[in-house]
PDB file of C-alpha atoms and ligand atoms in Angstrom:
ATOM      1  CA  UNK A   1      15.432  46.084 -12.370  1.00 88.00           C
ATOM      2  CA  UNK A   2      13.210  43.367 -12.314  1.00 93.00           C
ATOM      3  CA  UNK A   3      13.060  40.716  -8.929  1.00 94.00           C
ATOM      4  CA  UNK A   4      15.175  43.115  -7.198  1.00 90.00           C
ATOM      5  CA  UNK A   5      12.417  43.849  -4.600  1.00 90.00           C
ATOM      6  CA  UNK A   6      13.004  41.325  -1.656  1.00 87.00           C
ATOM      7  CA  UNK A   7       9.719  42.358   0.191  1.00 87.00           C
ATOM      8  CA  UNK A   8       7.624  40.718  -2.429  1.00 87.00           C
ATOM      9  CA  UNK A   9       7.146  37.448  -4.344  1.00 91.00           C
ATOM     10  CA  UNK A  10       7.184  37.463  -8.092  1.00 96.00           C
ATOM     11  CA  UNK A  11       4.606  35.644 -10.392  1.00 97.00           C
ATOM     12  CA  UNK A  12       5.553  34.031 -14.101  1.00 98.00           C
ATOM     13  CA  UNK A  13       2.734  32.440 -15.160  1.00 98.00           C
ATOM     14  CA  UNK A  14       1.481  31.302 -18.673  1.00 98.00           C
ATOM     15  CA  UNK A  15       1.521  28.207 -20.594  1.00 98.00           C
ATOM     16  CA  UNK A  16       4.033  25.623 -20.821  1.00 98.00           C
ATOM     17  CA  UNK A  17       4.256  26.371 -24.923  1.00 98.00           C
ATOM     18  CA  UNK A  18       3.375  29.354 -27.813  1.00 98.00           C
ATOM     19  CA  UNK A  19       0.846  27.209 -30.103  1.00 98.00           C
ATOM     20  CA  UNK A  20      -0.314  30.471 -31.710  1.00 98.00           C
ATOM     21  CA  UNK A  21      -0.757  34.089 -31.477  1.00 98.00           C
ATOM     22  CA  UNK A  22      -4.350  33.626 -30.622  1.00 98.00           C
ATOM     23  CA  UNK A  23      -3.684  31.241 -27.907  1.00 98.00           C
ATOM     24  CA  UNK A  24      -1.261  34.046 -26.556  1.00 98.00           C
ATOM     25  CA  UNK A  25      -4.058  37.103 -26.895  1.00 98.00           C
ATOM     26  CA  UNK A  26      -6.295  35.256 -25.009  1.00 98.00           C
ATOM     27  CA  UNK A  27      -4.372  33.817 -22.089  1.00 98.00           C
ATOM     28  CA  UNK A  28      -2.273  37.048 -21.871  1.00 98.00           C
ATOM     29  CA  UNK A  29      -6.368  38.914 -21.071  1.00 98.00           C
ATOM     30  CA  UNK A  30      -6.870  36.286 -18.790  1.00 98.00           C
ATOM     31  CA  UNK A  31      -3.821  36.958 -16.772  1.00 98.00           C
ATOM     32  CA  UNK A  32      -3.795  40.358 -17.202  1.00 97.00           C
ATOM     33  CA  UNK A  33      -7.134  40.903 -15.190  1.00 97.00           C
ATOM     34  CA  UNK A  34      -5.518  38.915 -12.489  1.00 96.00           C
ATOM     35  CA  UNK A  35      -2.459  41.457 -11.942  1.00 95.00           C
ATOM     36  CA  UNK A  36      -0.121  39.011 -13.375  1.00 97.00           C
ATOM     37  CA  UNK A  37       2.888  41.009 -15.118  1.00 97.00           C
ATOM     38  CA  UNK A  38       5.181  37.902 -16.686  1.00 98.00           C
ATOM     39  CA  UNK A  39       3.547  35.804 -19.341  1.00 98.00           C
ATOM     40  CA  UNK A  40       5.835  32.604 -20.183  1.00 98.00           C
ATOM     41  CA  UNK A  41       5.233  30.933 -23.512  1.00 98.00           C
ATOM     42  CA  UNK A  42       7.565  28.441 -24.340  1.00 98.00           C
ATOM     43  CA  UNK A  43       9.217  28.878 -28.074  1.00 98.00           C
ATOM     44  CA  UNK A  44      11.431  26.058 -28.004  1.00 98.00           C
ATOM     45  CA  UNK A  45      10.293  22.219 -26.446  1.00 97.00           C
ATOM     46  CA  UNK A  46      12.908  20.512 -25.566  1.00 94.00           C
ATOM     47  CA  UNK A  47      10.805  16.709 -26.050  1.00 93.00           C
ATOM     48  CA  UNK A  48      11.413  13.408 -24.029  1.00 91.00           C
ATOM     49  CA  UNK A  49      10.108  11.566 -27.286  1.00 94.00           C
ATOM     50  CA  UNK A  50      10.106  13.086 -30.610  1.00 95.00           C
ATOM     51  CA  UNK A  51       6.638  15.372 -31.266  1.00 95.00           C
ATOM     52  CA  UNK A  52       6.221  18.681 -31.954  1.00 97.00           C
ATOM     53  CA  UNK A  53       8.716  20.946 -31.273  1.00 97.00           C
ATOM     54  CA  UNK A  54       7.459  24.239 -30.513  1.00 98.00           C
ATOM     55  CA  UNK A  55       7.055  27.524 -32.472  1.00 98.00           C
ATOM     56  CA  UNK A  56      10.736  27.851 -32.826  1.00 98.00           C
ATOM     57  CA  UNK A  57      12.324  31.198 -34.074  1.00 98.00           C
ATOM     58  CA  UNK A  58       8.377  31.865 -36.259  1.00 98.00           C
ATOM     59  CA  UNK A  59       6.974  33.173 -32.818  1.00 98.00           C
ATOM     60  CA  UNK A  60       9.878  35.025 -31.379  1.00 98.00           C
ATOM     61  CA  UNK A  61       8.086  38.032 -32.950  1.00 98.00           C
ATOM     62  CA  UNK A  62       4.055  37.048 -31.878  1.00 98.00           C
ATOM     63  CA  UNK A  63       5.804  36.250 -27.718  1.00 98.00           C
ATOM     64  CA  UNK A  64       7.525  39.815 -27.978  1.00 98.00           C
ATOM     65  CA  UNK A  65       4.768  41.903 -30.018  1.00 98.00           C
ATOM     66  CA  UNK A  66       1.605  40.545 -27.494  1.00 98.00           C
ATOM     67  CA  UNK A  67       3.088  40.524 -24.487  1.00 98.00           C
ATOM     68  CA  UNK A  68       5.050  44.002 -24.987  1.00 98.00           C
ATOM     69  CA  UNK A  69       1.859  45.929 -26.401  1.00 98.00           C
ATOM     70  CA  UNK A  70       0.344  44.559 -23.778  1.00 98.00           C
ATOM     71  CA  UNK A  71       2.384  45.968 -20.870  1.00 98.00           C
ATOM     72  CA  UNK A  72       3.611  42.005 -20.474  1.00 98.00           C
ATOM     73  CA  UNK A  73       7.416  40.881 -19.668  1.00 98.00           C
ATOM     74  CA  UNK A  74       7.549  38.150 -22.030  1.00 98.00           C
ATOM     75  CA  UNK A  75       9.321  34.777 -20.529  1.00 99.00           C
ATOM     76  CA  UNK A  76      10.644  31.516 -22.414  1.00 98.00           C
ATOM     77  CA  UNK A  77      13.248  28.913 -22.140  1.00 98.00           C
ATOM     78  CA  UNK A  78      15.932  28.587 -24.575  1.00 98.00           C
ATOM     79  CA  UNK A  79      18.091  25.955 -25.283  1.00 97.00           C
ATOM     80  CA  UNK A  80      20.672  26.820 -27.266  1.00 97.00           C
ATOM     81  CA  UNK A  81      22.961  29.939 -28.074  1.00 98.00           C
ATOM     82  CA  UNK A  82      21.559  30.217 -31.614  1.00 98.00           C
ATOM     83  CA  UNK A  83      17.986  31.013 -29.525  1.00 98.00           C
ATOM     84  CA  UNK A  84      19.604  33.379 -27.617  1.00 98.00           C
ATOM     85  CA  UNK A  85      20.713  35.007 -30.786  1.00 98.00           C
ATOM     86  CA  UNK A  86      17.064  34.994 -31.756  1.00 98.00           C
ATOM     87  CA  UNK A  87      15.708  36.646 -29.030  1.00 98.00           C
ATOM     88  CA  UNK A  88      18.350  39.123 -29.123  1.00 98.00           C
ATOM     89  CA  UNK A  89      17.487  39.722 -32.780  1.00 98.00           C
ATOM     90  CA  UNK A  90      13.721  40.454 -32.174  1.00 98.00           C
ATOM     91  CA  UNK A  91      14.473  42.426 -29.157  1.00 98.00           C
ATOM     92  CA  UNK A  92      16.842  44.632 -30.869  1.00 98.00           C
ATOM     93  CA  UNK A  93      13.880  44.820 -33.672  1.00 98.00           C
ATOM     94  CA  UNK A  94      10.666  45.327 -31.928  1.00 98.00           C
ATOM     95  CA  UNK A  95      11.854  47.552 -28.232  1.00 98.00           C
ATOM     96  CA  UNK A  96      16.039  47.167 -27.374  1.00 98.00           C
ATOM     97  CA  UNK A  97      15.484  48.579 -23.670  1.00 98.00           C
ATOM     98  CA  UNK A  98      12.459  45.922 -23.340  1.00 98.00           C
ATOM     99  CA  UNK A  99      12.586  43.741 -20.392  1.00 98.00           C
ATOM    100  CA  UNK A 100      12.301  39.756 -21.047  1.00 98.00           C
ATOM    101  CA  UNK A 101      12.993  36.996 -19.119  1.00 98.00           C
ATOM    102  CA  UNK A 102      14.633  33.916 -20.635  1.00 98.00           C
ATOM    103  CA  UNK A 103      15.632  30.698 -19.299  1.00 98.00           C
ATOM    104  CA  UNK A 104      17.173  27.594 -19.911  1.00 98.00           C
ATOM    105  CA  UNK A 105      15.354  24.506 -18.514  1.00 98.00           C
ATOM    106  CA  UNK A 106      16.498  21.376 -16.722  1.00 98.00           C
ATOM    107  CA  UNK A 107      17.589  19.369 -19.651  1.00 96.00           C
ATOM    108  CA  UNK A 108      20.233  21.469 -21.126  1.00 94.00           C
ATOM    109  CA  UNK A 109      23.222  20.494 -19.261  1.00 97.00           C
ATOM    110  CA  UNK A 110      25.836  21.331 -21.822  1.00 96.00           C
ATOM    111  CA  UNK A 111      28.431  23.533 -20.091  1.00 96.00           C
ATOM    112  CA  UNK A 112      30.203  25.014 -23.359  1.00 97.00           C
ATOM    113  CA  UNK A 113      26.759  25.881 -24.648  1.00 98.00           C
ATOM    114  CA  UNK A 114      25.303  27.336 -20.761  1.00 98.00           C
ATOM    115  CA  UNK A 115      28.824  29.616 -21.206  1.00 98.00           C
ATOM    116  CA  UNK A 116      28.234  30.603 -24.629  1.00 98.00           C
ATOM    117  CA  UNK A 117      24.319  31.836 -24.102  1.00 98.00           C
ATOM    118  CA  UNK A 118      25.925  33.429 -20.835  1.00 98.00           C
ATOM    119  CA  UNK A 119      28.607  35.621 -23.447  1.00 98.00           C
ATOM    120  CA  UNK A 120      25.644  35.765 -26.074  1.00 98.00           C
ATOM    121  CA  UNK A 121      23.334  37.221 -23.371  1.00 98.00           C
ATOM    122  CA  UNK A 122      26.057  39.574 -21.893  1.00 98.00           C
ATOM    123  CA  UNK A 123      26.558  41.326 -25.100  1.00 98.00           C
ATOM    124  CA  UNK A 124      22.666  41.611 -26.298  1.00 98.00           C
ATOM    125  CA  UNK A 125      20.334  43.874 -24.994  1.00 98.00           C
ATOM    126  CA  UNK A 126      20.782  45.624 -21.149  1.00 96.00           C
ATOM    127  CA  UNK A 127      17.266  43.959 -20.060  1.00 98.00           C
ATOM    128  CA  UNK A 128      17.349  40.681 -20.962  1.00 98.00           C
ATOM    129  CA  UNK A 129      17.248  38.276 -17.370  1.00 98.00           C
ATOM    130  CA  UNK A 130      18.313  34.627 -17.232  1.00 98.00           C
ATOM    131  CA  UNK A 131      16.819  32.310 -15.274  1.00 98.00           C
ATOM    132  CA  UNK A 132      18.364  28.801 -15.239  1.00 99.00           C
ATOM    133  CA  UNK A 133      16.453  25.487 -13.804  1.00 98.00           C
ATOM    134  CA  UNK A 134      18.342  22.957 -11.577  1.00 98.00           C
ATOM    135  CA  UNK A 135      19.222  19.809 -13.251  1.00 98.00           C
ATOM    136  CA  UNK A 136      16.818  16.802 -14.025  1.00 98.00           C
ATOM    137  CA  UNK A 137      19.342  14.643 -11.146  1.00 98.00           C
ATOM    138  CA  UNK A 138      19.628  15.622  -7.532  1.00 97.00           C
ATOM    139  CA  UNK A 139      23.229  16.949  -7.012  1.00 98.00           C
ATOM    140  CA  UNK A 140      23.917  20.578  -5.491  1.00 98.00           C
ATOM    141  CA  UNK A 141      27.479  20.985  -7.071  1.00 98.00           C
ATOM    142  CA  UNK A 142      25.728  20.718 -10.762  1.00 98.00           C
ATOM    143  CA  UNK A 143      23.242  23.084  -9.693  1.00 98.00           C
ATOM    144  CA  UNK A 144      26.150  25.751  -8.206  1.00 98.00           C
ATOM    145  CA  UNK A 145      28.369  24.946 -11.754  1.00 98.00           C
ATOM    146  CA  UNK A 146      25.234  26.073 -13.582  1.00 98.00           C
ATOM    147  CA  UNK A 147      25.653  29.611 -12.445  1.00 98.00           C
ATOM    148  CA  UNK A 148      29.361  29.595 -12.271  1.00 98.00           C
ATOM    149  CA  UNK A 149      29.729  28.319 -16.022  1.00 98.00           C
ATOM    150  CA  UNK A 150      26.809  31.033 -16.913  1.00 98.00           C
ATOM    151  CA  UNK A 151      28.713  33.536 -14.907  1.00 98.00           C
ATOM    152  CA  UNK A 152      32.078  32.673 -16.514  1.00 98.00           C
ATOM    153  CA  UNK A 153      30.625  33.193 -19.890  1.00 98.00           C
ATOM    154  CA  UNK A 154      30.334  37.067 -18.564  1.00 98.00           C
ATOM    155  CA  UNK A 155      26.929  37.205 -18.134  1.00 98.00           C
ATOM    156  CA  UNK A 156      26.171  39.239 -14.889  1.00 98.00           C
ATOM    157  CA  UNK A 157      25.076  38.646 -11.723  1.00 98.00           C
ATOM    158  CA  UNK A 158      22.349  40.997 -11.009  1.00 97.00           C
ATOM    159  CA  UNK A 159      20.081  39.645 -13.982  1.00 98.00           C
ATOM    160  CA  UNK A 160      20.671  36.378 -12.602  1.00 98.00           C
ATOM    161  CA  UNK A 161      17.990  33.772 -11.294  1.00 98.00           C
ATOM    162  CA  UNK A 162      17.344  30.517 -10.714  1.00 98.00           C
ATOM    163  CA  UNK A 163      14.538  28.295 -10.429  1.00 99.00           C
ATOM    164  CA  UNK A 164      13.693  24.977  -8.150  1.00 99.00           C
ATOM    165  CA  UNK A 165      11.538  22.156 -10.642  1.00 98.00           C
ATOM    166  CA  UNK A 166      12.342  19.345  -9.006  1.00 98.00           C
ATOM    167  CA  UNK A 167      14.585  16.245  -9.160  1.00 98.00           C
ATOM    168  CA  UNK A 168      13.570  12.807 -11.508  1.00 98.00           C
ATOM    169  CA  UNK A 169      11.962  10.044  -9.158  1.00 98.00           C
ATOM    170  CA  UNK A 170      13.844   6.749  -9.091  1.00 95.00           C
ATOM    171  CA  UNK A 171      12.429   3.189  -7.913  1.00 94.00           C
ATOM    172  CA  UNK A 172      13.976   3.905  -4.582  1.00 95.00           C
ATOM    173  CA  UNK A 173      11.954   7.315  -4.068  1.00 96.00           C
ATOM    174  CA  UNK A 174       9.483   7.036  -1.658  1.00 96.00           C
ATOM    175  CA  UNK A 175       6.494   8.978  -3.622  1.00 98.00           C
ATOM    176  CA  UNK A 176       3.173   8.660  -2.474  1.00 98.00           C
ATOM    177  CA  UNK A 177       1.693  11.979  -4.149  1.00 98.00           C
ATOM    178  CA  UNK A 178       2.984  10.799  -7.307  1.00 98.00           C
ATOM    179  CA  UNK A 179       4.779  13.751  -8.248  1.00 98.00           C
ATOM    180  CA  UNK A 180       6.371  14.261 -11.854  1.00 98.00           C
ATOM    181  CA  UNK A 181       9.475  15.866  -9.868  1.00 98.00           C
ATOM    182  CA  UNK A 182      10.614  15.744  -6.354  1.00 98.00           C
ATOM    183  CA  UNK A 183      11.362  18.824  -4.585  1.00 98.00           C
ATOM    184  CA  UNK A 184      14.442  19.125  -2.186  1.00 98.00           C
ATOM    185  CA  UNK A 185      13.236  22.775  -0.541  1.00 98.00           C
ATOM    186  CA  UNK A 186      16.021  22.272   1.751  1.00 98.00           C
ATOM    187  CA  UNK A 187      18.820  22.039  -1.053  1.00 99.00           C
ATOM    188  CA  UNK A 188      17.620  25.372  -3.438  1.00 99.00           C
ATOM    189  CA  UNK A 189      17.159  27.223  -0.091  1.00 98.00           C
ATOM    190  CA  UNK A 190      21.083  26.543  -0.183  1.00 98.00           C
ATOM    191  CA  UNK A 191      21.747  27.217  -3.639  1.00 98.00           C
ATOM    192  CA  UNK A 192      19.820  30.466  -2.843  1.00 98.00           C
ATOM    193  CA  UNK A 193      21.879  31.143   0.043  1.00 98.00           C
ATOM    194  CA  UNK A 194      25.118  30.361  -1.799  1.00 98.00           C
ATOM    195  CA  UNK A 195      24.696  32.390  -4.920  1.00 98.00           C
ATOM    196  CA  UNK A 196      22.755  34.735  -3.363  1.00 98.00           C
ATOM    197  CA  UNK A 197      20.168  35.642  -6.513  1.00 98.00           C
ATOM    198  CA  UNK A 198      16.525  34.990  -6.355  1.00 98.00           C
ATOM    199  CA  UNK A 199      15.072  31.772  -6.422  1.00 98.00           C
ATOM    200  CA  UNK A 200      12.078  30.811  -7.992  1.00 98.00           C
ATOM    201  CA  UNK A 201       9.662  27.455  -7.671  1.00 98.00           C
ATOM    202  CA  UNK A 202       8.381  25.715 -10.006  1.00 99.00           C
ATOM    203  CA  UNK A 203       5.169  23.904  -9.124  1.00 98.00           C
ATOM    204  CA  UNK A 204       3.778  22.619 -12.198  1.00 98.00           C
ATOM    205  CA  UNK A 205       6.644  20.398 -12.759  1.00 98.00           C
ATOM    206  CA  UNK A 206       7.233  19.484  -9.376  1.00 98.00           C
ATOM    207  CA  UNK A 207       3.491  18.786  -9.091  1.00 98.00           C
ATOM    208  CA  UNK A 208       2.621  17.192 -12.498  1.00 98.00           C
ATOM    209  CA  UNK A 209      -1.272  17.823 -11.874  1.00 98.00           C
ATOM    210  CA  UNK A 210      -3.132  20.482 -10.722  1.00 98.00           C
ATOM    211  CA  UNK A 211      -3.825  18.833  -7.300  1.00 98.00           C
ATOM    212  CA  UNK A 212      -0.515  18.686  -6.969  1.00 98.00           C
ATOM    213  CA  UNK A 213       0.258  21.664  -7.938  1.00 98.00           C
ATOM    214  CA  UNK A 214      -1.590  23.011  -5.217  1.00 98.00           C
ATOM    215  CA  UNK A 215      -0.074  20.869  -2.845  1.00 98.00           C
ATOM    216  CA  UNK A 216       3.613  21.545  -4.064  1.00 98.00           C
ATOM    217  CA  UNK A 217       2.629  25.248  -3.658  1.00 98.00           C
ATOM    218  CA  UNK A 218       1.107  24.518  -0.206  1.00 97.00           C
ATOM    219  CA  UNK A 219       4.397  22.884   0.577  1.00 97.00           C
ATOM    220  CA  UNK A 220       6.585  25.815  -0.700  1.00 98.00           C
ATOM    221  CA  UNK A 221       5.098  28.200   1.649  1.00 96.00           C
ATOM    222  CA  UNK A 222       7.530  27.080   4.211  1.00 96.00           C
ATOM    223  CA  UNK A 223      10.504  28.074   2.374  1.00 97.00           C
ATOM    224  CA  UNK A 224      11.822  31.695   1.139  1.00 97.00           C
ATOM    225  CA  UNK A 225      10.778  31.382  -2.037  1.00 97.00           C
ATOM    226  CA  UNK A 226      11.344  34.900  -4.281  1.00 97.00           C
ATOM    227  CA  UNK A 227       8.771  33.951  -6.549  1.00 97.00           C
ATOM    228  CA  UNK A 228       6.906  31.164  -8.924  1.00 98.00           C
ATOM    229  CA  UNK A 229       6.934  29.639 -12.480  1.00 98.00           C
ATOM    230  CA  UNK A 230       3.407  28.455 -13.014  1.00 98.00           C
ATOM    231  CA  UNK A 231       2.144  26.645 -16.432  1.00 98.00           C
ATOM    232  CA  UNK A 232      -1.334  27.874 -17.063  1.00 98.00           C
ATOM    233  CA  UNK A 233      -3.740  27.794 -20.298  1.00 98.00           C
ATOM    234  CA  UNK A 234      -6.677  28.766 -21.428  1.00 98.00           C
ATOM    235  CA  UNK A 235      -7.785  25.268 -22.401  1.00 98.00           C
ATOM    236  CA  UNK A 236      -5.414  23.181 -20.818  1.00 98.00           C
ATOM    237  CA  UNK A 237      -6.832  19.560 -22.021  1.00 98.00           C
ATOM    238  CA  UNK A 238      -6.220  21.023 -25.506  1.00 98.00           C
ATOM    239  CA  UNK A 239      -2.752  22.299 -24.876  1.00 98.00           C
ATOM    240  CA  UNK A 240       0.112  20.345 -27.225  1.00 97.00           C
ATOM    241  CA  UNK A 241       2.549  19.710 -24.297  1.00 97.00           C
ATOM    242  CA  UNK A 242       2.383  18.830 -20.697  1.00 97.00           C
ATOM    243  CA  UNK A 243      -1.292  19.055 -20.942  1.00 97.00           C
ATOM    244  CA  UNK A 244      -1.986  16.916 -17.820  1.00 97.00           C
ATOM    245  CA  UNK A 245      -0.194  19.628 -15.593  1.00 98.00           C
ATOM    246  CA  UNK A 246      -1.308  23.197 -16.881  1.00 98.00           C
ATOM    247  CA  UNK A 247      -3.536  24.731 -14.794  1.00 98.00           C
ATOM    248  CA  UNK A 248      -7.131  26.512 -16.159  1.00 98.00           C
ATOM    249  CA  UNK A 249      -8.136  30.175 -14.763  1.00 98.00           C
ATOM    250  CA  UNK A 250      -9.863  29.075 -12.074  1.00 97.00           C
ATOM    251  CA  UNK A 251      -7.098  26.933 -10.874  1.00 98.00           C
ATOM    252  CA  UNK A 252      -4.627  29.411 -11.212  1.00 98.00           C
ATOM    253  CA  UNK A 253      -6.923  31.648  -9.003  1.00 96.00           C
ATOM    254  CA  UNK A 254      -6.902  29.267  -6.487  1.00 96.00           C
ATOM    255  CA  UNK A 255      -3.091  29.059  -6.585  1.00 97.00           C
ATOM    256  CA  UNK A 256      -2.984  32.625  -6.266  1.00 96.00           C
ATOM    257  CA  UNK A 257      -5.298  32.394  -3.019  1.00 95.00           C
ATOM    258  CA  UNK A 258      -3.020  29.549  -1.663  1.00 95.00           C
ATOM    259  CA  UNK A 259      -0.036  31.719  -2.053  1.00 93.00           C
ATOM    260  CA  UNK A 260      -2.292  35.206  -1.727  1.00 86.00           C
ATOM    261  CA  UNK A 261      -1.351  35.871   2.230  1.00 52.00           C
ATOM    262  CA  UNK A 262       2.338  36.583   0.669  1.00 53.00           C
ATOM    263  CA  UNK A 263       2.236  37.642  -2.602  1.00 55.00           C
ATOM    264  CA  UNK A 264       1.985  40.693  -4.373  1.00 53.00           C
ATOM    265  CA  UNK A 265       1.987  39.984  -8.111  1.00 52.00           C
ATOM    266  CA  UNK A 266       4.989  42.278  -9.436  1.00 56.00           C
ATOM    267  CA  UNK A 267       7.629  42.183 -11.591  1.00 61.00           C
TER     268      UNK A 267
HETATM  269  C1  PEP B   1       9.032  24.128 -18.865  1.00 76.64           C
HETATM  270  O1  PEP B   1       9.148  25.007 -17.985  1.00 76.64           O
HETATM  271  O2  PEP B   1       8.106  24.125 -19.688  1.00 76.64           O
HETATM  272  C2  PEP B   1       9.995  23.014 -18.895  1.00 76.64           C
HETATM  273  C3  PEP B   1      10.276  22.356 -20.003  1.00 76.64           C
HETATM  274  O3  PEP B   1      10.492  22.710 -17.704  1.00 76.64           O
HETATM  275  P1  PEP B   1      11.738  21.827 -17.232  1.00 76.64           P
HETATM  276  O4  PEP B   1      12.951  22.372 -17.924  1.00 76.64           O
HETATM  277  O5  PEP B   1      11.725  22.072 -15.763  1.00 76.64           O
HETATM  278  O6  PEP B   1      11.456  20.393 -17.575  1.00 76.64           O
HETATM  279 MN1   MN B   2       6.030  22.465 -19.390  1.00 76.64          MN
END
């Protein structure tokens, strides 16, 4: 079972979105040679204004064919049951026992629908993980409901994770890093506590730039974290979403060396 080592830290890295199955081959070599065993790959972009979408349910096959034949766990958010259901579908197809991580991201705060992919999930392949982001608003009870609603919908406990990506900034934040989120270390070490499943941190959207992504991972170090969701890309001013954030090779090796006194890349 994946994450169930506490003695080590566990890496997802990749880029924020699938643009195409060469973009995948080549970022999945890169990481590769650095130990790195989850690629994510976003399928689905949930957008603030309308643009382009993501791959959709065209690269559930391309995420699940590279990364498997490659030795990769393949990671990406859903947002939706109907996802879910596609996932499941290509799992089934390509390798049913595969392990894949899937999450769903701040801005899906439906309860029915964090229920439903929680029954959807239960019933579809034995290992398939779900990860689920806090909130886009700071507020500890929404976080907690999260799990409980995902929980309720029968999904269970042990392929459970979250993840800590920040909180939106408001004219009253004091924020002199300019961050893109603001991290409250203090409140997911209490979610983490209180659930008690791994918790993961997510610098690139805390950060929102690669010098502050190295200072949010700087920062982190303080706090228990189980492991980290890193956006990384091959060419990262090319990339066709959050292309101001993703980090290039070299950065990401320098994240690794930041974090390199406690981490052994695993799964
Ligand atoms: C992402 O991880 O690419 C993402 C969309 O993040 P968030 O849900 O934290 O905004
Ligand atoms: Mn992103």
């Amino acid at each position: 079972m994946i994450f169930s080592d506490k003695t080590k830290k566990h890496l997802i890295a990749g880029p924020c979105a699938l643009e195409s199955r060469e973009q995948l081959k080549v970022t999945i070599k890169l990481l590769k040679a650095l130990d790195i065993k989850i690629i994510r790959s976003c399928l689905w972009k949930p957008r603030t204004r309308p643009g382009w979408d993501g791959m959709g349910v065209d690269g559930v096959d391309i995420l699940l064919e590279e990364a498997l034949q490659e030795g990769m766990i393949p990671a990406t958010e859903i947002l939706n049951s109907e996802h879910a259901l596609a996932v499941i579908e290509g799992v089934s197809k390509i390798s049913p026992d595969a392990t894949v991580v899937l999450w769903i991201g701040a801005r899906n705060q439906t309860h029915f629908e964090q229920r439903k992919i929680g029954k959807v999930l239960a019933e579809g392949p034995r290992n398939i993980h779900l990860m689920f982001k806090n909130q886009m608003w700071e507020d500890l009870n929404h976080w907690m409901g999260i799990a409980e609603h995902i929980l309720e919908g029968g999904f269970p406990k042990e392929r459970l994770s979250t993840c800590h990506r920040g909180f939106v900034p408001n004219k009253y934040t004091n924020n002199p890093h300019k961050l893109r989120n603001i991290p409250d270390f203090e409140m997911s070490m209490i979610v983490k506590e209180k659930l008690g499943i791994p918790m993961f941190f997510d610098p690139s959207h805390t950060g929102g730039s690669p010098d502050n992504v190295a200072l949010m991972t700087e920062q982190s170090l303080a706090y228990e974290y189980d492991g980290y969701l890193v956006e990384v890309h091959p060419y990262p001013e090319k990339a066709l979403t959050d292309s101001k954030q993703q980090l290039t090779i070299n950065q990401f090796e320098n994240f690794l060396k930041i974090i390199g006194k406690l981490i052994e890349a695993t799964p």
